[in-house]
Coordinates of C-alpha atoms and ligand atoms in Angstrom, one line a residue:
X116 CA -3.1 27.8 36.0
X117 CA -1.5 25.1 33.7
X118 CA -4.7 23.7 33.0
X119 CA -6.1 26.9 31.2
X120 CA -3.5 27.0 27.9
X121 CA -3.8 23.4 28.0
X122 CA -7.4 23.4 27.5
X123 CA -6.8 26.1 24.8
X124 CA -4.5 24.6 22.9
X125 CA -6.8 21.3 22.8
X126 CA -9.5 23.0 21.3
X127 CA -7.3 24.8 18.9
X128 CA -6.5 21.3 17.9
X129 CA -9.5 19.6 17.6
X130 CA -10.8 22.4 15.9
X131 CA -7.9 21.9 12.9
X132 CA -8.8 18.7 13.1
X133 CA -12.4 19.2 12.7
X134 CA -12.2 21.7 10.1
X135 CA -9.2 19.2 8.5
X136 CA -12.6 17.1 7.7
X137 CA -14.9 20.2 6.9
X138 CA -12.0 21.3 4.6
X139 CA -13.8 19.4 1.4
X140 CA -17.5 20.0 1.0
X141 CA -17.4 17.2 -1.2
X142 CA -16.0 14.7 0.9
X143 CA -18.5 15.4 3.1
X144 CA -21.1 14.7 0.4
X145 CA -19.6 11.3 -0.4
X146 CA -19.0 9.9 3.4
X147 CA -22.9 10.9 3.9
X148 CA -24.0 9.1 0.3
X149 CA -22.2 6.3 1.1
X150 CA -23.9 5.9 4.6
X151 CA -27.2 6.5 2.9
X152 CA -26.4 3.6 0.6
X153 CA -24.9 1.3 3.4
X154 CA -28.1 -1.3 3.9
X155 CA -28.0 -1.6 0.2
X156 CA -24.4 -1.9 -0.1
X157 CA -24.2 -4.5 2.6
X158 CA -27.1 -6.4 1.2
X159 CA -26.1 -6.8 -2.5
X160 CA -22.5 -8.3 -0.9
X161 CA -24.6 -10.5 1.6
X162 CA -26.5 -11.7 -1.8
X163 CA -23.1 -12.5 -3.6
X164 CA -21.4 -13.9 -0.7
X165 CA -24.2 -16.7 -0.5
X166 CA -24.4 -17.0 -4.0
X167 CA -20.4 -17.7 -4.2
X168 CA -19.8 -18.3 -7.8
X169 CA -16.9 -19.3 -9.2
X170 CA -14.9 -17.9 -12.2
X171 CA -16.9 -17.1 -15.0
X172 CA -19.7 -18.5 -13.5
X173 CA -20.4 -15.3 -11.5
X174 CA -24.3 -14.3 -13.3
X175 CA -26.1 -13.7 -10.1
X176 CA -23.5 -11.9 -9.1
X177 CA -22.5 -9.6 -11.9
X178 CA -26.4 -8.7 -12.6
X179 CA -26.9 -7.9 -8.7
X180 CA -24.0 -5.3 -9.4
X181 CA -25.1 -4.3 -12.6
X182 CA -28.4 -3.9 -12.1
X183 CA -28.0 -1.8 -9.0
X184 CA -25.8 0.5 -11.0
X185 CA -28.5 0.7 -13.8
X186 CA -31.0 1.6 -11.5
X187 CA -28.9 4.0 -10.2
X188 CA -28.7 5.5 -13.4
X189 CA -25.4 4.5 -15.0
X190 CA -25.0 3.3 -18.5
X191 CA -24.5 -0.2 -18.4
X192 CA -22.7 -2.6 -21.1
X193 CA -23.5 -6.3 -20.2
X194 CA -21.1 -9.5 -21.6
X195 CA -18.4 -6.8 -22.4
X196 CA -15.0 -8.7 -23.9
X197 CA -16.6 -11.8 -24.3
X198 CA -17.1 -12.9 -20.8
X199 CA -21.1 -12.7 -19.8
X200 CA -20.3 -12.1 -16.5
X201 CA -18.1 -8.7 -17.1
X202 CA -19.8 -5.6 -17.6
X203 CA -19.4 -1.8 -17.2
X204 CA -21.3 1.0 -15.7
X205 CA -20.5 4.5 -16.9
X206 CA -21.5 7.9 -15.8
X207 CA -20.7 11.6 -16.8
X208 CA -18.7 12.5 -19.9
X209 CA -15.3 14.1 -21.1
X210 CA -12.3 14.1 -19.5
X211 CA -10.9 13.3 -16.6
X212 CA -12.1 9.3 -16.7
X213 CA -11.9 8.0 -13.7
X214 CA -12.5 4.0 -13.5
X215 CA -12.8 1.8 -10.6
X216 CA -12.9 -1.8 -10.3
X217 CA -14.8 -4.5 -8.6
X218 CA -14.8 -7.9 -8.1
X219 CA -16.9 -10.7 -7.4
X220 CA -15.4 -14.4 -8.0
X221 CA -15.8 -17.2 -5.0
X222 CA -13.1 -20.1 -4.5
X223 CA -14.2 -23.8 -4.9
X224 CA -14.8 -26.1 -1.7
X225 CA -14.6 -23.4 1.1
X226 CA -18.3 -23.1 1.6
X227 CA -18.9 -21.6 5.1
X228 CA -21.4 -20.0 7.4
X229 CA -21.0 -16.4 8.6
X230 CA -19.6 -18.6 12.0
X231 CA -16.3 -18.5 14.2
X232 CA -16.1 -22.4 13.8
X233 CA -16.0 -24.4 10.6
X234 CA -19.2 -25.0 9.0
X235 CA -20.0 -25.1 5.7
X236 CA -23.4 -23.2 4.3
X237 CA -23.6 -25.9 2.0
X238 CA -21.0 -29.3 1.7
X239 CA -18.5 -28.9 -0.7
X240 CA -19.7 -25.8 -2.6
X241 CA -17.5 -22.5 -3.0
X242 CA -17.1 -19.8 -0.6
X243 CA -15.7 -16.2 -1.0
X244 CA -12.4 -17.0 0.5
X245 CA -11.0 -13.7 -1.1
X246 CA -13.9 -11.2 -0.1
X247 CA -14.6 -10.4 -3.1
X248 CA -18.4 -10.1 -2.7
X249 CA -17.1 -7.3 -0.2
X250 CA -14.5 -6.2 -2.9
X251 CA -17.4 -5.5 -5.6
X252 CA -20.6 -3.6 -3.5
X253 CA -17.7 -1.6 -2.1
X254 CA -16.4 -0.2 -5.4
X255 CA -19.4 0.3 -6.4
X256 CA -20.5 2.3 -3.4
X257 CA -17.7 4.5 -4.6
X258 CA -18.8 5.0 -7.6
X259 CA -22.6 5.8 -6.9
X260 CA -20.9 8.6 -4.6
X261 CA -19.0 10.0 -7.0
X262 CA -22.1 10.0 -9.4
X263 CA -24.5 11.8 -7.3
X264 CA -22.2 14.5 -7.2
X265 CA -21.6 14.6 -10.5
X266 CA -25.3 14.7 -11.2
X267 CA -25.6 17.7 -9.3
X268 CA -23.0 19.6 -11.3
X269 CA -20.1 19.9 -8.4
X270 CA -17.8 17.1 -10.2
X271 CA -17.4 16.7 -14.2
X272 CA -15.6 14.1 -16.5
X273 CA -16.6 10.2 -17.1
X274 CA -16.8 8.0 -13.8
X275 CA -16.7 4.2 -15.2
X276 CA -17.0 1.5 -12.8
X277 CA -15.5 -2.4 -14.4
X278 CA -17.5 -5.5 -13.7
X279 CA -14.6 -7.6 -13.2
X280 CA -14.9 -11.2 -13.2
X281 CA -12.3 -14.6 -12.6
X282 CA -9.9 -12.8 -11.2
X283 CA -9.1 -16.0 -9.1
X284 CA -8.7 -18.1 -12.4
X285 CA -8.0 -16.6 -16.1
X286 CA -7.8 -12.7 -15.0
X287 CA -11.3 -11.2 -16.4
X288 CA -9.4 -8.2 -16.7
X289 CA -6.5 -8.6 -18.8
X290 CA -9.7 -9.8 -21.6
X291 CA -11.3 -6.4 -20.5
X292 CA -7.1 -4.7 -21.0
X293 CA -6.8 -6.6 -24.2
X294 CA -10.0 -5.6 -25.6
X295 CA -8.7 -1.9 -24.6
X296 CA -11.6 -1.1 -22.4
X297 CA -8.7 0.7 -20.1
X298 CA -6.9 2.9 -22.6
X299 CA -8.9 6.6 -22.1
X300 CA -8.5 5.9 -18.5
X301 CA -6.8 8.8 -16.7
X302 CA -6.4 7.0 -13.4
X303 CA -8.0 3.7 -12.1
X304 CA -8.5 2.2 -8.8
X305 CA -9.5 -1.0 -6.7
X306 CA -9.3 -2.5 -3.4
X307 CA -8.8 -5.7 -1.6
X308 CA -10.2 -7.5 1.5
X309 CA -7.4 -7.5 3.7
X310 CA -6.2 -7.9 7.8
X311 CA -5.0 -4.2 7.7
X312 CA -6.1 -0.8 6.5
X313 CA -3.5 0.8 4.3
X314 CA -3.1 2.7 1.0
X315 CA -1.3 -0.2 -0.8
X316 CA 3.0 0.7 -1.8
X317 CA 3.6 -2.9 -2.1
X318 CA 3.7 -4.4 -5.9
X319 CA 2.9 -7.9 -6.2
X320 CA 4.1 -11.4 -7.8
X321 CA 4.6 -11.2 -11.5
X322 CA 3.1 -15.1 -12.5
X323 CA 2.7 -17.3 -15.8
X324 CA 0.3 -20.1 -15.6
X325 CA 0.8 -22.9 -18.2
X326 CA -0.2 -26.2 -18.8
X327 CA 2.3 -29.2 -20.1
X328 CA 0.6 -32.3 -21.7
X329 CA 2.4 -35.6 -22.6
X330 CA 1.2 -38.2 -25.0
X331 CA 2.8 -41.8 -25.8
X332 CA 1.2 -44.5 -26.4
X333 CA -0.9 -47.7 -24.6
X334 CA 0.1 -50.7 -24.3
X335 CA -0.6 -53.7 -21.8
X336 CA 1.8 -52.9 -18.8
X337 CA 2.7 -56.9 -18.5
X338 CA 2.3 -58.6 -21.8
X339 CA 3.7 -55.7 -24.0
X340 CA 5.1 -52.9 -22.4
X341 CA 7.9 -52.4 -24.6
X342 CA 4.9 -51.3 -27.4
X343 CA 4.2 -48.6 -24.7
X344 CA 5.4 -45.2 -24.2
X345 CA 4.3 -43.8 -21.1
X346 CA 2.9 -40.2 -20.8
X347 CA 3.1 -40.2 -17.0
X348 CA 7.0 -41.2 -17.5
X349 CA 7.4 -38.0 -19.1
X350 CA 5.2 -36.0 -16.7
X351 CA 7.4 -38.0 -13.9
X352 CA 10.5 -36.6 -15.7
X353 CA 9.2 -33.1 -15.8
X354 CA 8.6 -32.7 -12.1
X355 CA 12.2 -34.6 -11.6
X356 CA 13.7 -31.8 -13.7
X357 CA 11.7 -29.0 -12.2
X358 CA 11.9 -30.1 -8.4
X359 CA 16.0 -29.8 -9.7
X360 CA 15.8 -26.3 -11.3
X361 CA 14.5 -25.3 -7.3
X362 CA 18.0 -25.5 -5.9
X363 CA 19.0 -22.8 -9.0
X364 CA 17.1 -20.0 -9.0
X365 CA 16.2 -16.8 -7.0
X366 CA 14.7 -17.0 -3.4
X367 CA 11.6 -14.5 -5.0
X368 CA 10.3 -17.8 -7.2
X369 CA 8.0 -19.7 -6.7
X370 CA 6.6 -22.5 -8.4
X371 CA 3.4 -24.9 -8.4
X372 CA 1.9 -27.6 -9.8
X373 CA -1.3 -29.4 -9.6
X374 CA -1.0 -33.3 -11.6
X375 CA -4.1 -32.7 -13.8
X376 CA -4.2 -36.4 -15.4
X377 CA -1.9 -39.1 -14.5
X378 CA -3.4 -42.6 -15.9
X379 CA -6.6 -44.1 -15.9
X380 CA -5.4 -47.8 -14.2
X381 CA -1.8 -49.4 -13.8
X382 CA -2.4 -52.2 -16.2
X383 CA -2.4 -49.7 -19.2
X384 CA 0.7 -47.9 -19.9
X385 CA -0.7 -44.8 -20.3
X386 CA -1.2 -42.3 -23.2
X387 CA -2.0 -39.1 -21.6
X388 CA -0.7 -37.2 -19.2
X389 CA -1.4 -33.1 -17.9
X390 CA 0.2 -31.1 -15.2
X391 CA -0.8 -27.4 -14.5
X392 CA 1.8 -25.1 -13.4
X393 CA 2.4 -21.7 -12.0
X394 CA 5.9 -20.0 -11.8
X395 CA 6.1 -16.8 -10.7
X396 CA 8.6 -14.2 -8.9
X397 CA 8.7 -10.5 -8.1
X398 CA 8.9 -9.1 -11.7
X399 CA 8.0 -10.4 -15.2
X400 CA 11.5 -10.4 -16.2
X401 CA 12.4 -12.5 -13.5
X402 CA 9.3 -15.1 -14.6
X403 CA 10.4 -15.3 -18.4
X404 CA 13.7 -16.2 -17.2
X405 CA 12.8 -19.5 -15.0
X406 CA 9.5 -20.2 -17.6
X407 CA 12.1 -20.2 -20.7
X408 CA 14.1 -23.4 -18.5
X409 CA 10.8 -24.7 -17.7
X410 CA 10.1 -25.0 -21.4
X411 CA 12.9 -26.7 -21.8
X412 CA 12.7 -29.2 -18.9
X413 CA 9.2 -29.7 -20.7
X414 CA 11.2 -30.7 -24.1
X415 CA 13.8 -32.8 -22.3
X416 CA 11.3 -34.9 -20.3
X417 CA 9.5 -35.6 -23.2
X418 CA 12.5 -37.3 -25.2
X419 CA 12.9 -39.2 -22.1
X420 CA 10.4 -40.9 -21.9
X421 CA 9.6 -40.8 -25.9
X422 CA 6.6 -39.1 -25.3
X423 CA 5.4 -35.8 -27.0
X424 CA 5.1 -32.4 -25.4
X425 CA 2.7 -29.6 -25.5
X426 CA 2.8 -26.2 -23.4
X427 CA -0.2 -24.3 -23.5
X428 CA 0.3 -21.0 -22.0
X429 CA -3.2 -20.0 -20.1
X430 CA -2.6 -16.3 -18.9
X431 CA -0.5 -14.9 -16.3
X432 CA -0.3 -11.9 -14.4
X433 CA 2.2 -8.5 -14.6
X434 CA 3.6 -7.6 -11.4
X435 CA 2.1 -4.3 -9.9
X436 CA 2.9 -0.9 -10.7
X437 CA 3.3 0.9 -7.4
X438 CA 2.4 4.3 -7.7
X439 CA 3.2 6.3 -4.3
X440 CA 1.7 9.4 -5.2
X441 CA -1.7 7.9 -5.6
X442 CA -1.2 5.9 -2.4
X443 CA -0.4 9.4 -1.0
X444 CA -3.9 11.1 -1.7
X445 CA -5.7 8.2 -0.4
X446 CA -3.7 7.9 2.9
X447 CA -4.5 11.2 3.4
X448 CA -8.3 10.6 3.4
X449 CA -7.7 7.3 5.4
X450 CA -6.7 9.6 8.0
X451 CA -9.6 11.6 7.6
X452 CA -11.8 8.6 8.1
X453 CA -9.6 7.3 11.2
X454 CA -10.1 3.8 12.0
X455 CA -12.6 1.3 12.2
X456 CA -14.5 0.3 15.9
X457 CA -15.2 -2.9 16.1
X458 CA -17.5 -3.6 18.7
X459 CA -16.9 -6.9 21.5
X460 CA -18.8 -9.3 19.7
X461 CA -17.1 -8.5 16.8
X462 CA -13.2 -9.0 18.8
X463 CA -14.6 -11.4 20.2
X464 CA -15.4 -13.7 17.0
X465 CA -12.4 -12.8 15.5
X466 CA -10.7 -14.4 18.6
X467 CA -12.5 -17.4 18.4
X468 CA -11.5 -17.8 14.6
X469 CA -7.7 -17.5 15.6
X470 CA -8.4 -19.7 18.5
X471 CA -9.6 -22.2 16.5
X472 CA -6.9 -22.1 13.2
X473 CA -4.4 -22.1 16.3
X474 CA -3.1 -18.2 15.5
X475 CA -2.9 -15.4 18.3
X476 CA -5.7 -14.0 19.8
X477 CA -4.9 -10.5 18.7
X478 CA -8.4 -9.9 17.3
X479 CA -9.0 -7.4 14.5
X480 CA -6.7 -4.7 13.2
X481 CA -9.0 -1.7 12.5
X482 CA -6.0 0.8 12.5
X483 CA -4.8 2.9 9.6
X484 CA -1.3 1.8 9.1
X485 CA 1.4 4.7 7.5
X486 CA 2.7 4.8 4.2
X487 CA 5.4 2.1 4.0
X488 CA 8.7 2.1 1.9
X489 CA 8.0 0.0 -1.6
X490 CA 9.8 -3.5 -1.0
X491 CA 11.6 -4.9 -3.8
X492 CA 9.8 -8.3 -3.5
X493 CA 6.3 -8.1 -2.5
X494 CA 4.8 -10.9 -0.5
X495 CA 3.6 -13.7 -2.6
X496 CA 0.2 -13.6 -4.4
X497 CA -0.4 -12.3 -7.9
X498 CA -3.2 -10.1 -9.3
X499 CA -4.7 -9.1 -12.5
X500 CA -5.1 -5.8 -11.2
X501 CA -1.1 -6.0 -11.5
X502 CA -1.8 -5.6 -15.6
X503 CA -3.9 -2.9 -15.3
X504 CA -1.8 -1.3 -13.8
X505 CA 1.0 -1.0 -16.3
X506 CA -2.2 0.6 -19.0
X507 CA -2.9 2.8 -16.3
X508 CA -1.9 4.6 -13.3
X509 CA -3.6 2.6 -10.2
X510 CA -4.5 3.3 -6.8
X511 CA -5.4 0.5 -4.3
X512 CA -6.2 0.4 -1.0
X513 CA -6.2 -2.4 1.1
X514 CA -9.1 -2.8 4.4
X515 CA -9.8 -5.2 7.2
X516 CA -12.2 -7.4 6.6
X517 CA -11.1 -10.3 8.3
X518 CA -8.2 -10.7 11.6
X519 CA -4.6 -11.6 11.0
X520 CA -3.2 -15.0 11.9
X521 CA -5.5 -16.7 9.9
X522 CA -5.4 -18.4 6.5
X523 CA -6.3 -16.4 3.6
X524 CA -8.1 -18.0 0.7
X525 CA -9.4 -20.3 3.9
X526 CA -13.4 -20.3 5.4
X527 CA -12.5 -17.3 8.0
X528 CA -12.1 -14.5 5.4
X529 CA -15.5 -16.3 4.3
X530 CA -17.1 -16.2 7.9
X531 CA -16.0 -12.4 8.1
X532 CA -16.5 -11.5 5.0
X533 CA -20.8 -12.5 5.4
X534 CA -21.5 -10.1 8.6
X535 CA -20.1 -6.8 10.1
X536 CA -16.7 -7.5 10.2
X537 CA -16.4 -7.5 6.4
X538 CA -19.1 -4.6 6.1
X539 CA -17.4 -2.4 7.5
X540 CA -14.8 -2.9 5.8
X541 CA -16.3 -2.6 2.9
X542 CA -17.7 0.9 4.3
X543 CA -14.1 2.0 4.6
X544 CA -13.5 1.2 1.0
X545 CA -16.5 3.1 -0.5
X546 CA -16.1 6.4 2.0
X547 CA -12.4 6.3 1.1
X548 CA -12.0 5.5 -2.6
X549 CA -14.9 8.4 -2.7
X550 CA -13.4 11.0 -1.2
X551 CA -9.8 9.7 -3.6
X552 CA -12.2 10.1 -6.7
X553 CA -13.1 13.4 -5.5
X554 CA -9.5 14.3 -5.3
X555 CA -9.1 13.0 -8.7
X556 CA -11.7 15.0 -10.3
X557 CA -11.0 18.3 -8.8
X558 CA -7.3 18.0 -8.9
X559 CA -5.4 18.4 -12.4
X560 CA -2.0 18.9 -11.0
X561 CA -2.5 15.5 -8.8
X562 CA -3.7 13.6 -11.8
X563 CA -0.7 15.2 -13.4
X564 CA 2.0 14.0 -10.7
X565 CA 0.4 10.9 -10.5
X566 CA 1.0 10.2 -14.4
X567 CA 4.3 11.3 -14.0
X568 CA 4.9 8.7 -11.7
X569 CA 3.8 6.2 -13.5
X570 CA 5.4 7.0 -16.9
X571 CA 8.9 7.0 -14.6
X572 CA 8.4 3.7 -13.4
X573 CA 6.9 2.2 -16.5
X574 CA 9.9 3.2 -18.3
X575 CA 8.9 2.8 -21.9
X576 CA 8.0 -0.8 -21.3
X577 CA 5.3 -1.7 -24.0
X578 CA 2.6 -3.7 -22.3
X579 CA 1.7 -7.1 -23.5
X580 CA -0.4 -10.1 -22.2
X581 CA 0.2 -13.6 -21.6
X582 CA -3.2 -14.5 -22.6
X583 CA -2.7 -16.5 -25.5
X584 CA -5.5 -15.3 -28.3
X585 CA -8.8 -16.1 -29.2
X586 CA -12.1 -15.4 -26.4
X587 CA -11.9 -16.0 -23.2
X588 CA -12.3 -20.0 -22.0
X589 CA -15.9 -19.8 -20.9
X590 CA -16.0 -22.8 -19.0
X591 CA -19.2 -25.2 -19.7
X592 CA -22.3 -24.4 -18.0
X593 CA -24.1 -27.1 -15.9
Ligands
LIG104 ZN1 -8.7 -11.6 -4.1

């Protein structure tokens, strides 16, 4: 007897829930346009994932993107900003513009095959330790989504999708934010390989990245040192003052170096000397504060020594602008989507990854984690999305494409990110930044409580770079 209203009230709800995914017609049109696309998707990030070019360098990479989205019928602008590896791709016209962003940069040395164990696809060379190969086909999956609906009349406005390069070195974008390629942008959004699904409430390190150069003068070390003035004293002094300044400032900052040039050979007291530096911490305010001490550590080591001193700020990075609202709309459709199978092969090379780096074997997280309250100090890692988003209101999703308990930035996010693991990830992404975008389009009052948001938390604050000026430092090619 108990079993009859039990079965009803089962299929009343999966019925809800099946009409909860019916409820959009659009949404519908987008999951199936991304499925259409998925070979191509997944083959244009295979492509960059072996190409793996680094910052700036990224021209198989960017064309594979842009050329798909030309063929696909956007409007494309090649070497926008002066970097010839950014572009954009632009469909539909008027308001509401939407933008979207992909990326596509590698990291040097972490060459690896699409294999549980270390083994590099080529010695030495770069690897997409970030995803980002993932990162940019699956933006861009998005977007051709959103365009075939608008091409058959059920969405208008402008739909532009941003060719973002180097966002592991200089920050592509904040060139593209400078050059004011973001300022008719209604609402923008990205996403980012990652060991969980989530709509992203989490902001994220607020960084400057400078360089500090010393120069004395030779002499020879034994016969006349006191001639000399030695450049890597003063570097010497620097880190002694800086490794000080630790003790005194807030557990959110963080600071790192790298000793760019420290001598040529011991006999020569020597004349030049370079150190690169990041500080960062949890809100710009926050870095100005330690990088003004830094500065003057910088001045102090150099009468040290009696050496001069140069700081040459490179770029940096805003902290990000959470906007909950946004996050909102695309938990919602994360829901819709439900979470990703994985199937035993795929559990099982995740295991074997975290067997190897020595983490627990909890294989992959395909899940759809809740909304989570906004920290006030995000994890460390900065972005140049983080600028972005204080031009514009941004939503950004975060999705599995590699297991936890291993090292990011390492040669497992590049193993996962060149077979099914990081594909369907990068499904995730397109199906739900789509179905967001739809949203977007259809729905003025969410675009309006979404800006609202944003001007709230902005707070008047008038955004400006840390990119010095002058075009972006196109590194030599070889
Ligand atoms: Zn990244």
């Amino acid at each position: 007897m108990r079993s009859i209203p039990l079965i009803l009230f089962l299929c009343a709800i999966s019925s809800a829930w099946a009409q909860k995914i019916k409820t959009n017609p659009n949404k519908d049109l987008v999951i199936a346009s991304v499925d259409k696309h998925q070979k191509e998707l997944t083959a244009i990030s295979d492509k960059i994932w072996a190409y793996a070019e680094t910052a700036l360098k990224e021209f198989k990479s960017s064309k594979e993107l842009a050329d798909y989205a030309e063929a696909q019928g956007f409007r494309v602008k090649r070497g926008v900003s002066g970097m010839p590896t950014a572009f954009t791709a632009e469909y539909g016209s008027g308001k509401p513009v939407i933008g979207i962003m992909g990326e596509y940069d590698a990291l040097p040395g972490i060459s690896q095959k699409a294999s549980p164990v270390r083994e590099a696809l080529v010695e030495g060379a770069a690897g997409q330790g970030c995803g980002h190969n993932l990162f940019g086909a699956g933006s861009l999956g998005a977007a051709i989504a959103i365009k075939e609906l608008m091409q058959q009349g059920k969405l208008k406005g402008t739909l532009r999708f941003y060719g973002t390069p180097a966002e592991e070195a200089v920050g592509g974008k904040i060139y593209m934010a400078r050059d004011g390629l973001f300022n008719d942008v209604d609402i923008c959004l990205d996403w980012h390989p990652d060991t969980k699904n989530a709509a992203n409430t989490q902001s994220s390190q607020a960084m400057v990245d400078f360089l500090v150069e010393f120069k004395g003068k030779a002499a020879h070390a034994a016969a006349d040192p006191w001639n000399g003035r030695s450049a890597v004293d003063g570097l010497e002094a620097f880190t002694d003052g800086v490794n000080m300044l630790r003790e005194h400032v807030r557990p959110s900052v963080r600071m790192h170096y790298v000793i760019v040039s420290g001598g040529d050979v011991p006999n020569v007291v020597p004349e030049y000397a370079k150190i690169w530096m990041w500080v960062r911490d949890s809100k710009r305010s926050g870095v100005e504060e330690v990088f003004a001490r830094v500065k003057e550590i910088a001045r102090g080591a150099g009468m040290v020594a009696g050496v001069e001193t140069k700081v040459t700020v490179q770029t940096g990075d805003y902290e990000l602008l959470v906007n909950r609202t946004g996050a909102s709309a695309l938990q919602k459709n994360l829901e819709i989507l439900g979470p990703i199978i994985y199937t035993p092969e795929e559990i099982a090379f995740a295991k074997k990854i975290q067997e190897v780096q020595g983490g627990a074997q909890t294989g992959l997280d395909g899940g759809i984690y809740p909304l989570r309250e906004t920290l006030e100090h995000p994890v460390g890692g900065s972005t140049d999305v983080g600028d972005i988003s204080w031009i514009v209101p941004e939503i950004t999703l975060q999705a599995t494409t590699a297991p936890a308990n291993t090292a990011w930035h390492g040669w497992s996010v590049v193993a996962c990110g060149g077979m099914s693991i990081g594909h369907k990830g990068l499904i995730l992404a397109s199906k739900s930044l789509a179905m967001t975008m739809v949203d977007l389009f259809e729905n003025e009052q969410l675009r309006k409580d979404i800006r609202t948001e944003f001007e709230q938390r902005r707070a008047g604050h008038v955004y400006k770079s840390y990119i010095p000026d002058g075009p972006p430092p196109i590194p030599a090619q070889n």
